[in-house]
Protein backbone atom coordinates (compact mmCIF):
# COMPACT_ATOMS: atom_id res chain seq x y z
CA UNK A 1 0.25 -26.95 -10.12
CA UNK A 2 2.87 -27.04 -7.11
CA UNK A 3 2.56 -30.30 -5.48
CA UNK A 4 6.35 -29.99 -3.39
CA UNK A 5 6.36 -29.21 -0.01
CA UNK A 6 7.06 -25.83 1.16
CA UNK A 7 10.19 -26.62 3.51
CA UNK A 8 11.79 -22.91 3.19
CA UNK A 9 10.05 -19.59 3.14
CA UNK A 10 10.65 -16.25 1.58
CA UNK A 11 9.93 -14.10 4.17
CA UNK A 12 5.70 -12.26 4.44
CA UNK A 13 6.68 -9.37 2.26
CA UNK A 14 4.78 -5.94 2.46
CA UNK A 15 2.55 -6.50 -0.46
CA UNK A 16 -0.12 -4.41 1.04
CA UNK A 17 -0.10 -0.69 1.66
CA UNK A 18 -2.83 -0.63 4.98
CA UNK A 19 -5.03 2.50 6.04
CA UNK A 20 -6.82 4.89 4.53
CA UNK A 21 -4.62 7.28 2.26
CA UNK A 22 -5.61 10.88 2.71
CA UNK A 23 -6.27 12.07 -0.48
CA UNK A 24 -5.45 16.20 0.34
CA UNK A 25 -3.72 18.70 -1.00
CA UNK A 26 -2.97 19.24 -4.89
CA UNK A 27 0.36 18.61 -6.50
CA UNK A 28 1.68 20.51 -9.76
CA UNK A 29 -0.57 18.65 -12.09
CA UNK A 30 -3.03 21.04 -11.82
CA UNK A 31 -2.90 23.70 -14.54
CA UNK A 32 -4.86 27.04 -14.17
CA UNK A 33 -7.79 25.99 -15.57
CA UNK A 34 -8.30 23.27 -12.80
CA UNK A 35 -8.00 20.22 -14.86
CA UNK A 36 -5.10 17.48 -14.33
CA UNK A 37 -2.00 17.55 -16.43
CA UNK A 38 -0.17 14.93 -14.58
CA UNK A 39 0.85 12.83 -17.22
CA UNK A 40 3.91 12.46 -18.80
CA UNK A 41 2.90 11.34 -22.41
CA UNK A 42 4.87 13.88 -23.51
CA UNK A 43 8.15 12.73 -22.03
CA UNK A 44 8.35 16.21 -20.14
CA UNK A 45 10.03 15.07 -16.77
CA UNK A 46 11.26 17.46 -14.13
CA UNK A 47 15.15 17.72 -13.82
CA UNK A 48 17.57 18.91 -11.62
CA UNK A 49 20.22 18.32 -9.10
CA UNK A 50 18.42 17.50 -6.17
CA UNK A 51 18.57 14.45 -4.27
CA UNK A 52 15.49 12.08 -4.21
CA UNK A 53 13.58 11.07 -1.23
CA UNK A 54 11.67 7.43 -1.43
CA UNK A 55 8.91 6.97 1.48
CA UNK A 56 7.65 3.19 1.95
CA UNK A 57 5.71 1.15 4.50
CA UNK A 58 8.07 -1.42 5.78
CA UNK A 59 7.53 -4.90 6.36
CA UNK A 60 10.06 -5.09 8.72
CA UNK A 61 14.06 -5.02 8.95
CA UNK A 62 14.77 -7.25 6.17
CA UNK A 63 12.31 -5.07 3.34
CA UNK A 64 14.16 -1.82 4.96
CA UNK A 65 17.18 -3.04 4.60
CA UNK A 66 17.11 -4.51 0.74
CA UNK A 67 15.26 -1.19 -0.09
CA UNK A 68 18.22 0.80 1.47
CA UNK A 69 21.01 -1.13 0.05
CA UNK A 70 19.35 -1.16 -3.46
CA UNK A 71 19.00 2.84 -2.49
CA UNK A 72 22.23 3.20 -2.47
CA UNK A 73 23.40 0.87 -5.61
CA UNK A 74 21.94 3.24 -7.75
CA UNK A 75 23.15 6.43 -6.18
CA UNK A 76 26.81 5.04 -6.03
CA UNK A 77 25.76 4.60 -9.84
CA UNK A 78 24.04 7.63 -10.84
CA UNK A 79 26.01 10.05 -8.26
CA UNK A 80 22.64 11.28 -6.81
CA UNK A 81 21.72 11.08 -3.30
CA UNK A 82 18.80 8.96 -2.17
CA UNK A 83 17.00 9.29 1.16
CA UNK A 84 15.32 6.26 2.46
CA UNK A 85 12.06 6.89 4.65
CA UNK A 86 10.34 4.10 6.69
CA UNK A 87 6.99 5.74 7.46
CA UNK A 88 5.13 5.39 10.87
CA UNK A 89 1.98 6.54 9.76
CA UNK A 90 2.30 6.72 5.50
CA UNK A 91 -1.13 8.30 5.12
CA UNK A 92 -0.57 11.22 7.48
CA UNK A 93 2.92 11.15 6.23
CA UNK A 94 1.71 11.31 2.48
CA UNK A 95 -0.81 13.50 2.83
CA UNK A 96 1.44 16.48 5.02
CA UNK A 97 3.66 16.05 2.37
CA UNK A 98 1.47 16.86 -0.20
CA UNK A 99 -0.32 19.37 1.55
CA UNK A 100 2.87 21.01 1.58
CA UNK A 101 3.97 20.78 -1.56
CA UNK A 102 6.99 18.67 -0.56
CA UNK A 103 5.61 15.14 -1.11
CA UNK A 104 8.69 12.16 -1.25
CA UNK A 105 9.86 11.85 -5.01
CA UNK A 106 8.69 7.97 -4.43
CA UNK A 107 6.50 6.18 -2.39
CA UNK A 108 4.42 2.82 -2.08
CA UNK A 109 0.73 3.09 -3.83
CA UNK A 110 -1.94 0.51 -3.60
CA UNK A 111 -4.43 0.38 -6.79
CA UNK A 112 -7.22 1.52 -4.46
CA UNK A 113 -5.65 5.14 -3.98
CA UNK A 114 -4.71 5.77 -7.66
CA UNK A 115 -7.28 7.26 -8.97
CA UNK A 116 -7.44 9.66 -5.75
CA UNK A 117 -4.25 11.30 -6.23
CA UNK A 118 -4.27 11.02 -10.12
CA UNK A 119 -7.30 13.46 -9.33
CA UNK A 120 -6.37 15.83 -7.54
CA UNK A 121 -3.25 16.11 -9.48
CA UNK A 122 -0.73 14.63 -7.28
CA UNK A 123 0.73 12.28 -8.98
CA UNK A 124 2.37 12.00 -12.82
CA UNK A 125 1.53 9.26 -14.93
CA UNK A 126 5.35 8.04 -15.73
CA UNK A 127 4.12 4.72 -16.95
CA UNK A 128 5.16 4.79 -20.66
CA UNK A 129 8.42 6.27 -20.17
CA UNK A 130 9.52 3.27 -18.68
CA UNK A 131 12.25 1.66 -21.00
CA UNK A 132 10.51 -1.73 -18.76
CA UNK A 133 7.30 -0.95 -19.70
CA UNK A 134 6.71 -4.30 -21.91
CA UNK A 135 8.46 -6.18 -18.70
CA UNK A 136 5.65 -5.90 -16.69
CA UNK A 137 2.55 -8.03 -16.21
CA UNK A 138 -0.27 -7.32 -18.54
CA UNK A 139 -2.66 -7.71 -15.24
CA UNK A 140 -0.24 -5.38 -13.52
CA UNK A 141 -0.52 -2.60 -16.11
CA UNK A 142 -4.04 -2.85 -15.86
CA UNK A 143 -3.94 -2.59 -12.49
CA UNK A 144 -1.97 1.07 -12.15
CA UNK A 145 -4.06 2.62 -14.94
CA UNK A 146 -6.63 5.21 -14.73
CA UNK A 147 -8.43 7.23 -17.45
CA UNK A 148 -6.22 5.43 -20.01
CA UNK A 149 -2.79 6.47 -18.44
CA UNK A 150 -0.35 3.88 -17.20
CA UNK A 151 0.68 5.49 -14.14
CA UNK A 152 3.41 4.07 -12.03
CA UNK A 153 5.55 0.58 -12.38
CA UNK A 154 4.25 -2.32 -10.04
CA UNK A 155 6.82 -3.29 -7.79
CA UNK A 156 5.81 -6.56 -7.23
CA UNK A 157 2.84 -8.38 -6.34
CA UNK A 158 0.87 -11.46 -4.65
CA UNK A 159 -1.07 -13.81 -5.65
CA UNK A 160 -3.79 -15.97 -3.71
CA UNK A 161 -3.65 -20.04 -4.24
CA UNK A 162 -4.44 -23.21 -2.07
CA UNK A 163 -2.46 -23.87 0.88
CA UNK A 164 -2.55 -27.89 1.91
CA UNK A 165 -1.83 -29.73 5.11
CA UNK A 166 0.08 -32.52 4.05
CA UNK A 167 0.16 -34.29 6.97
CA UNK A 168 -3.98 -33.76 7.75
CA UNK A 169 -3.93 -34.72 3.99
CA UNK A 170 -1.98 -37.82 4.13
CA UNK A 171 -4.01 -38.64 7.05
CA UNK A 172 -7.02 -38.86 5.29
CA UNK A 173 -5.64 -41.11 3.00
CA UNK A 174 -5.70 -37.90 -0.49
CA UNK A 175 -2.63 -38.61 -2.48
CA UNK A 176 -1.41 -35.88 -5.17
CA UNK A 177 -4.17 -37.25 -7.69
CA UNK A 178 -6.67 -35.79 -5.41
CA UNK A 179 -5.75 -32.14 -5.03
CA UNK A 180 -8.33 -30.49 -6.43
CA UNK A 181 -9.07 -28.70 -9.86
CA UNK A 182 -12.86 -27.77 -9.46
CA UNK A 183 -15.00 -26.71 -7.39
CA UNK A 184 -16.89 -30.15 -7.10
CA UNK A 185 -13.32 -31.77 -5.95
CA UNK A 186 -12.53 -28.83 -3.60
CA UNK A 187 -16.00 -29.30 -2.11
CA UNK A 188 -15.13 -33.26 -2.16
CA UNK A 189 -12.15 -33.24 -0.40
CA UNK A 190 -12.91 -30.09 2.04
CA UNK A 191 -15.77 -32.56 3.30
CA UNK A 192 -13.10 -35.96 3.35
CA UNK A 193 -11.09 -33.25 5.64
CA UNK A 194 -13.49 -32.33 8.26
CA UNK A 195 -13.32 -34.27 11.23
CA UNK A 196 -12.09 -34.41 14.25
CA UNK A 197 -12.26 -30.53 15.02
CA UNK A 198 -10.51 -29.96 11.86
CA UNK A 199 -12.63 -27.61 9.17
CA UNK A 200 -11.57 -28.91 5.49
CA UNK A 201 -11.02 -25.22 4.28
CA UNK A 202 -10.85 -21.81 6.66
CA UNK A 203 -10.01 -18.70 5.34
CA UNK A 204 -10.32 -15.18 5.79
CA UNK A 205 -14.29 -13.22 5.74
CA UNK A 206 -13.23 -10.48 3.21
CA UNK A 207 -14.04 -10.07 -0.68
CA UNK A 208 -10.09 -10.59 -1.05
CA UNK A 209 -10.43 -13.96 -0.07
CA UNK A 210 -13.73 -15.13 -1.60
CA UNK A 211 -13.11 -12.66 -4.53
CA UNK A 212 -11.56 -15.94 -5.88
CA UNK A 213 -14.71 -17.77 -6.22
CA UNK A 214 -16.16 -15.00 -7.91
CA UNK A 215 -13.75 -14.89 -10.37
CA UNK A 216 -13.84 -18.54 -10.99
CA UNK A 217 -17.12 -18.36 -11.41
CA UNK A 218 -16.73 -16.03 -14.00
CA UNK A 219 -17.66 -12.49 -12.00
CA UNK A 220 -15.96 -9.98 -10.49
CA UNK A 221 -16.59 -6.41 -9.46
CA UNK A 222 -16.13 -3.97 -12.19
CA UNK A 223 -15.20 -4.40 -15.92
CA UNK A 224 -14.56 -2.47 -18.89
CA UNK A 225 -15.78 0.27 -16.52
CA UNK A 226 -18.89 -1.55 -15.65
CA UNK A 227 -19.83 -2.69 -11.89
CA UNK A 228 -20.89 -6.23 -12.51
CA UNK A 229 -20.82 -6.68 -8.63
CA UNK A 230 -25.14 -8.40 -8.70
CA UNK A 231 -23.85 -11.04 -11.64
CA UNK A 232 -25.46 -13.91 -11.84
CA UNK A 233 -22.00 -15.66 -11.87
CA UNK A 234 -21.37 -13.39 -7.92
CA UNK A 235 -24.43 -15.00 -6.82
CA UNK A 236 -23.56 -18.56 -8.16
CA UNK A 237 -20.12 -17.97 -5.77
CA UNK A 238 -21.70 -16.75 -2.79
CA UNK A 239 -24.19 -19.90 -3.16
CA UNK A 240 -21.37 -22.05 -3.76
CA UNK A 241 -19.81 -20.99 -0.25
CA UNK A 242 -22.71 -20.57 1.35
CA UNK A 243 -23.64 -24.24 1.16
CA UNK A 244 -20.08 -25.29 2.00
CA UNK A 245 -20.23 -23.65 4.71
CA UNK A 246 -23.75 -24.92 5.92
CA UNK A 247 -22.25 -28.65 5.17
CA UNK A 248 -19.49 -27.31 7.80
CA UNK A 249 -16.55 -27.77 5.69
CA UNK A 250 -16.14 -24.29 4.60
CA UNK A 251 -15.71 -21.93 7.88
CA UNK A 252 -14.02 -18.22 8.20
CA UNK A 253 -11.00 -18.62 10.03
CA UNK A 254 -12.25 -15.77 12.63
CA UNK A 255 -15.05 -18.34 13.61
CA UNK A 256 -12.49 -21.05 14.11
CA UNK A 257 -10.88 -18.55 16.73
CA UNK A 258 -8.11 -17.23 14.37
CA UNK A 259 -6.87 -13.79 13.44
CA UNK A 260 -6.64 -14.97 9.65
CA UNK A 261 -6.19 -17.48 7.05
CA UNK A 262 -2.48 -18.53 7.66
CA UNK A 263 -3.40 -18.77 11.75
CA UNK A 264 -6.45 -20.87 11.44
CA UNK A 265 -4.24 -23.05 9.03
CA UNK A 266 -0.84 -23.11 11.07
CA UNK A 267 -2.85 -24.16 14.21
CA UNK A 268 -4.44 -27.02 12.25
CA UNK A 269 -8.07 -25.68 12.86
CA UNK A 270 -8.27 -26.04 9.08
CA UNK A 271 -7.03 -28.65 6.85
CA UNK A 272 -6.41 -26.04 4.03
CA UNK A 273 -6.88 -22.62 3.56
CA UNK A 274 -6.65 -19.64 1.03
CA UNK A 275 -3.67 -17.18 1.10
CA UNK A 276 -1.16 -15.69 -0.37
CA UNK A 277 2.73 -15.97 -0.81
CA UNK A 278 3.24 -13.99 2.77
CA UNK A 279 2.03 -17.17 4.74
CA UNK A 280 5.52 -18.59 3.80
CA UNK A 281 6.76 -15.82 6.52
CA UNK A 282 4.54 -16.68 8.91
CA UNK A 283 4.52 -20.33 8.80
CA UNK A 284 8.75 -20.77 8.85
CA UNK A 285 8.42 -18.10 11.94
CA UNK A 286 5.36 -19.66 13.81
CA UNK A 287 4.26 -22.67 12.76
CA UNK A 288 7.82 -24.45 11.51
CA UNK A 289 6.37 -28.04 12.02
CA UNK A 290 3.49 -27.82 9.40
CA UNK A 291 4.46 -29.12 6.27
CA UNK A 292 2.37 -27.46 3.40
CA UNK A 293 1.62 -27.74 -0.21
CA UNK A 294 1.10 -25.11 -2.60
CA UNK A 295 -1.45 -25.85 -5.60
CA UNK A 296 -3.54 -23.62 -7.67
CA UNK A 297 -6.81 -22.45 -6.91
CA UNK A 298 -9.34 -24.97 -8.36
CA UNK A 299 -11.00 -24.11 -11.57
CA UNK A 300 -14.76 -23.12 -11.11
CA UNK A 301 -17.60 -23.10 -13.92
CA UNK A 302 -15.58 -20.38 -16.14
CA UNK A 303 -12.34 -21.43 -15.20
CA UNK A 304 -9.65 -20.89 -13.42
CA UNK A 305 -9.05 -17.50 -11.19
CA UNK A 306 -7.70 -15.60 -8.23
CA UNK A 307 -6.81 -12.28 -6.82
CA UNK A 308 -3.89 -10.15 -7.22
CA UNK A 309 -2.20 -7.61 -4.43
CA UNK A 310 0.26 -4.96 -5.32
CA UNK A 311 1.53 -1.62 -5.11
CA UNK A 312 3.16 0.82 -7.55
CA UNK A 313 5.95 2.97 -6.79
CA UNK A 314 3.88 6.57 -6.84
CA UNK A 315 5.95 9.42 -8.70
CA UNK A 316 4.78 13.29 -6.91
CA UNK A 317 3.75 15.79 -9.78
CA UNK A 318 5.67 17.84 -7.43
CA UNK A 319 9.03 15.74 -7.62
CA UNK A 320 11.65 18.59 -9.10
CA UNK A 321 14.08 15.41 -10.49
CA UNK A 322 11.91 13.48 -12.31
CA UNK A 323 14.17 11.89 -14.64
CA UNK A 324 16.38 10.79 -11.65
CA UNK A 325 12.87 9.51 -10.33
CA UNK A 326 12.06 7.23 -13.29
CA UNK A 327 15.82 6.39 -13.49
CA UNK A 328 15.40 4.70 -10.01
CA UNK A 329 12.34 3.40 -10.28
CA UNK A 330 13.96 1.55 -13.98
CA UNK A 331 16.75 0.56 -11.27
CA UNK A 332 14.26 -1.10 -8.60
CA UNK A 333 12.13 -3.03 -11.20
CA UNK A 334 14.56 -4.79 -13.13
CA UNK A 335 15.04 -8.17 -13.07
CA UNK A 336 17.81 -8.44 -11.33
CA UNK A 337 16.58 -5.98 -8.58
CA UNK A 338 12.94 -8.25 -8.18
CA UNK A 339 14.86 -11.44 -7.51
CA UNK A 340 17.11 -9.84 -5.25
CA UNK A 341 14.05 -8.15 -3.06
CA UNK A 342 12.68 -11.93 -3.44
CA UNK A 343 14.80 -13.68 -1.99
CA UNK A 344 15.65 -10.87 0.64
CA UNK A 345 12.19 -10.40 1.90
CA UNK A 346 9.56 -12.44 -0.17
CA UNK A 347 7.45 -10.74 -2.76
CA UNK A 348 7.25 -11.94 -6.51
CA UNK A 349 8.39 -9.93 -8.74
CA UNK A 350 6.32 -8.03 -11.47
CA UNK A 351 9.18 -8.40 -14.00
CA UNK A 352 7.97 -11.22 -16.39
CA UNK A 353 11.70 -11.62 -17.37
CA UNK A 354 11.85 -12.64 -13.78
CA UNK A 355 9.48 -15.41 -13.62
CA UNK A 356 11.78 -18.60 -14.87
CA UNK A 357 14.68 -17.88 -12.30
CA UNK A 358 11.88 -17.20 -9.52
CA UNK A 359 10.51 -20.29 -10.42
CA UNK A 360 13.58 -22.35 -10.36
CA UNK A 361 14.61 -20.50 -6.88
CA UNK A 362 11.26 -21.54 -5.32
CA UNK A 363 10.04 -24.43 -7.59
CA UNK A 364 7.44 -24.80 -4.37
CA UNK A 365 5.78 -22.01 -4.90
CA UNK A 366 5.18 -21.64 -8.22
CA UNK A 367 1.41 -22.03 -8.45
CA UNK A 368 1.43 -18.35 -6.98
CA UNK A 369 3.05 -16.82 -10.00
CA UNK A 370 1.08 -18.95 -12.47
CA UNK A 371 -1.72 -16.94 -10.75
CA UNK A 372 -0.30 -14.12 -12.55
CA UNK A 373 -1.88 -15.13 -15.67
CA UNK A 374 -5.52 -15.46 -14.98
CA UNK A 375 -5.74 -12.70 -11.58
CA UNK A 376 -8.07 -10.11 -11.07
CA UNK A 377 -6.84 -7.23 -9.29
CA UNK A 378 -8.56 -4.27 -6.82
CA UNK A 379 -10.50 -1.66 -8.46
CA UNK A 380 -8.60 1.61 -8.81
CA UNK A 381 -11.55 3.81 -8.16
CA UNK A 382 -11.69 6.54 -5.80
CA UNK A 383 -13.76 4.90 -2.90
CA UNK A 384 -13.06 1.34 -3.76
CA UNK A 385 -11.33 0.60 -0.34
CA UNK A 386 -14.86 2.50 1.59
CA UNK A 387 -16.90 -0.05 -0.58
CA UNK A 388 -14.86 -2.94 -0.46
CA UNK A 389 -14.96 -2.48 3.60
CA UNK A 390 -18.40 -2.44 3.41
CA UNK A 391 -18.72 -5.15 1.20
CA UNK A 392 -16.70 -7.32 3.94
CA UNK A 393 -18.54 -6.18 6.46
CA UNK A 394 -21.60 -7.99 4.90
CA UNK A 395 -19.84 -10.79 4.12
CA UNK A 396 -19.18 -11.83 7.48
CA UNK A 397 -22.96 -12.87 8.07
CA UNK A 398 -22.55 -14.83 5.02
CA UNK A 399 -23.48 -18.43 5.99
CA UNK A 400 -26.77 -16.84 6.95
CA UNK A 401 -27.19 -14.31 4.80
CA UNK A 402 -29.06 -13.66 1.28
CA UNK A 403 -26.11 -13.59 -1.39
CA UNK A 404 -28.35 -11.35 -4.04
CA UNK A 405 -29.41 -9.01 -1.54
CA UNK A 406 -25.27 -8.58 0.25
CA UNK A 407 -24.47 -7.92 -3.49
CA UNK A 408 -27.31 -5.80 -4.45
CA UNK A 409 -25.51 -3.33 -2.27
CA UNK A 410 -22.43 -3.94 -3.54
CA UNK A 411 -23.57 -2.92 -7.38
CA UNK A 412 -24.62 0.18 -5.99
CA UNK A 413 -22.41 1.46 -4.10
CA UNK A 414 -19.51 0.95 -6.94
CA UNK A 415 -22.13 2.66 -9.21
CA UNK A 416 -21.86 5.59 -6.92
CA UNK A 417 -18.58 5.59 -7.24
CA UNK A 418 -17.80 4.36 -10.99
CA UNK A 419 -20.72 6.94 -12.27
């Protein structure tokens, strides 16, 4: 658990790709028969001597830049020419580009659009090849593959934890002995919190925020291939918040008059909240007088969990310089590469050979990478994001709402999906 306070910040990161990806046109993996052939089990890259093109959504100037100057480290290395592309709009962007059978070599791809463009042959499942392969996050792996295929390297990823007030906390007279490591304590001290306009805990009304509960309560959505969205355990999490909230120390950070998590929290209209390692960004640039502490998200009756956000870098079945391709991507996921995008523009890096020297370069922060250990991450199915949307959409009437029935609805539409 990280009990220091968070004096610097790493920047918010673009851990998230946003929007819906179009999912048209069909990329070389299609054979004549119809059926995919995009992976790459068989070590049979593309090569040739054409530049690569890498297409990314940008955080801002300081992800652009790192991604441009670590561009064009490895083409001063490798002698082949990289162009960098910020997109405007990457799902109309991605799709034209597929559509016309020039797609970007690389790009940015969120779990929930795998299995999409592994379908319809777009992409080429590069996974294996990687010589970093065993580098990578067993969660991560899990998380980029579909129909038993590893198919693209996580770049980095997020994790959600507890985000403390520590002068509300101090306040109230909590000391470090009281952060809290269940679900009885976090209820405990949310309560000791509230007062004086202040909620003890606000965070966001989506599944990726009070995912965590489920998962600490020992649920989730789907696994081993099976939608588990109506568990008993989901239930026993949506009750768990549910009351909270009626006690009026839980609230969603939209009903305290805030965008999100981090505002509610930098504003002081909660006394904690839930978020990820991006909030460092926003609180250094907004809200530079709150000091914070970082701890773990408390442990609920199966233990401890959390959420995971990430995105691969997405190899075209079209690409014609494949190797090059995988070269880079080798290039961008090493070690040395993670802790340099780190500490340029704030994500953690998915290189488990990274995770001592990120630690000791942000000792503060550290209960987000133990995170990696015990996080579930988004489903990769085709139509998780529609479902998930949904899904949040019910969540919002929560505090009054009938936990078995929101999650009823839940189960099936996954099973519509999952089949």
């Amino acid at each position: 658990m990280t009990r220091h306070i968070a004096r610097a910040a790493l920047g918010a990161g673009a851990l998230l790709v946003t929007g819906a990806l179009a999912l048209a046109g069909c990329g070389s993996g299609f054979d004549d028969s119809g059926d995919t052939g995009g992976g790459a089990a068989d070590g049979e890259l593309t090569s040739s001597d054409e530049s690569l093109t890498i297409l990314f959504g940008s955080s801002g100037d300081a992800e652009t830049d790192a991604v441009t100057e670590a561009a064009a480290a490895w083409s001063e290395q490798s002698g082949i020419d990289v162009e960098v592309k910020v997109a405007t709009d990457q799902a109309q962007e991605l799709s034209q580009g597929f559509a016309a059978g020039d797609p970007p070599d690389l790009f940015y791809l969120a779990p929930e659009f795998l299995a999409g463009y592994a379908d319809n042959g777009s992409l080429i499942a590069y996974g294996d090849l990687l010589e970093n392969k065993d580098d990578f996050y067993p969660s991560l792996i899990e998380n980029f593959t579909y129909d038993d295929q590893f198919y693209c390297a996580p770049k980095d990823f997020s994790t959600l934890a507890l985000i403390i007030n520590k002068g509300l906390w101090d306040a109230a007279g909590l000391t470090e002995d009281d952060i809290p490591t269940t679900w009885d304590e976090l209820a405990t001290v949310a309560q000791t919190l509230t007062k004086d306009g202040v909620v003890g805990l606000g965070f966001g009304w989506e599944w990726q925020r009070i995912g965590t509960f489920m998962a600490q309560a020992g649920g989730g959505l789907i696994e081993d291939g099976e939608v588990i969205a109506n568990s008993q355990e989901n239930v026993d999490a949506l009750t768990y918040v549910q009351e909270q909230m009626a006690a009026g120390s839980f609230a969603y950070a939209q009903d305290l008059g805030a965008g999100w998590g981090g505002e509610a929290f930098g504003k002081q209209l909660s006394a904690m909240t839930i978020e990820g390692n991006w909030i460092t960004g926003a609180m250094t640039n907004d809200f530079p007088d709150v000091e914070y502490i970082v701890a773990e998200l408390p442990e609920g009756p199966a233990g401890k969990g959390t959420l995971q956000f990430t995105n691969c870098w997405g190899m075209a079945a079209d690409s014609p310089n494949q190797e090059a391709a995988l070269d880079l991507v080798e290039f961008m996921t090493s070690a040395e590469q993670q802790l340099a995008f780190s500490e340029a523009f704030g994500p953690m890096p998915s290189a488990e050979s990274a995770a001592d020297q990120w630690t000791s370069d942000n000792p503060e922060l550290a209960a987000f990478l133990a995170g990696a250990d015990y996080a579930q991450g988004f489903p990769t199915y085709d139509g998780s994001a529609d479902v998930i949307t949904d899904f949040n959409s019910a969540l919002q009437g929560l505090k009054d709402g009938d936990p078995q029935e929101i999650l009823d609805t839940v189960q099936s539409n996954f099973e519509a999906i999952v089949g």
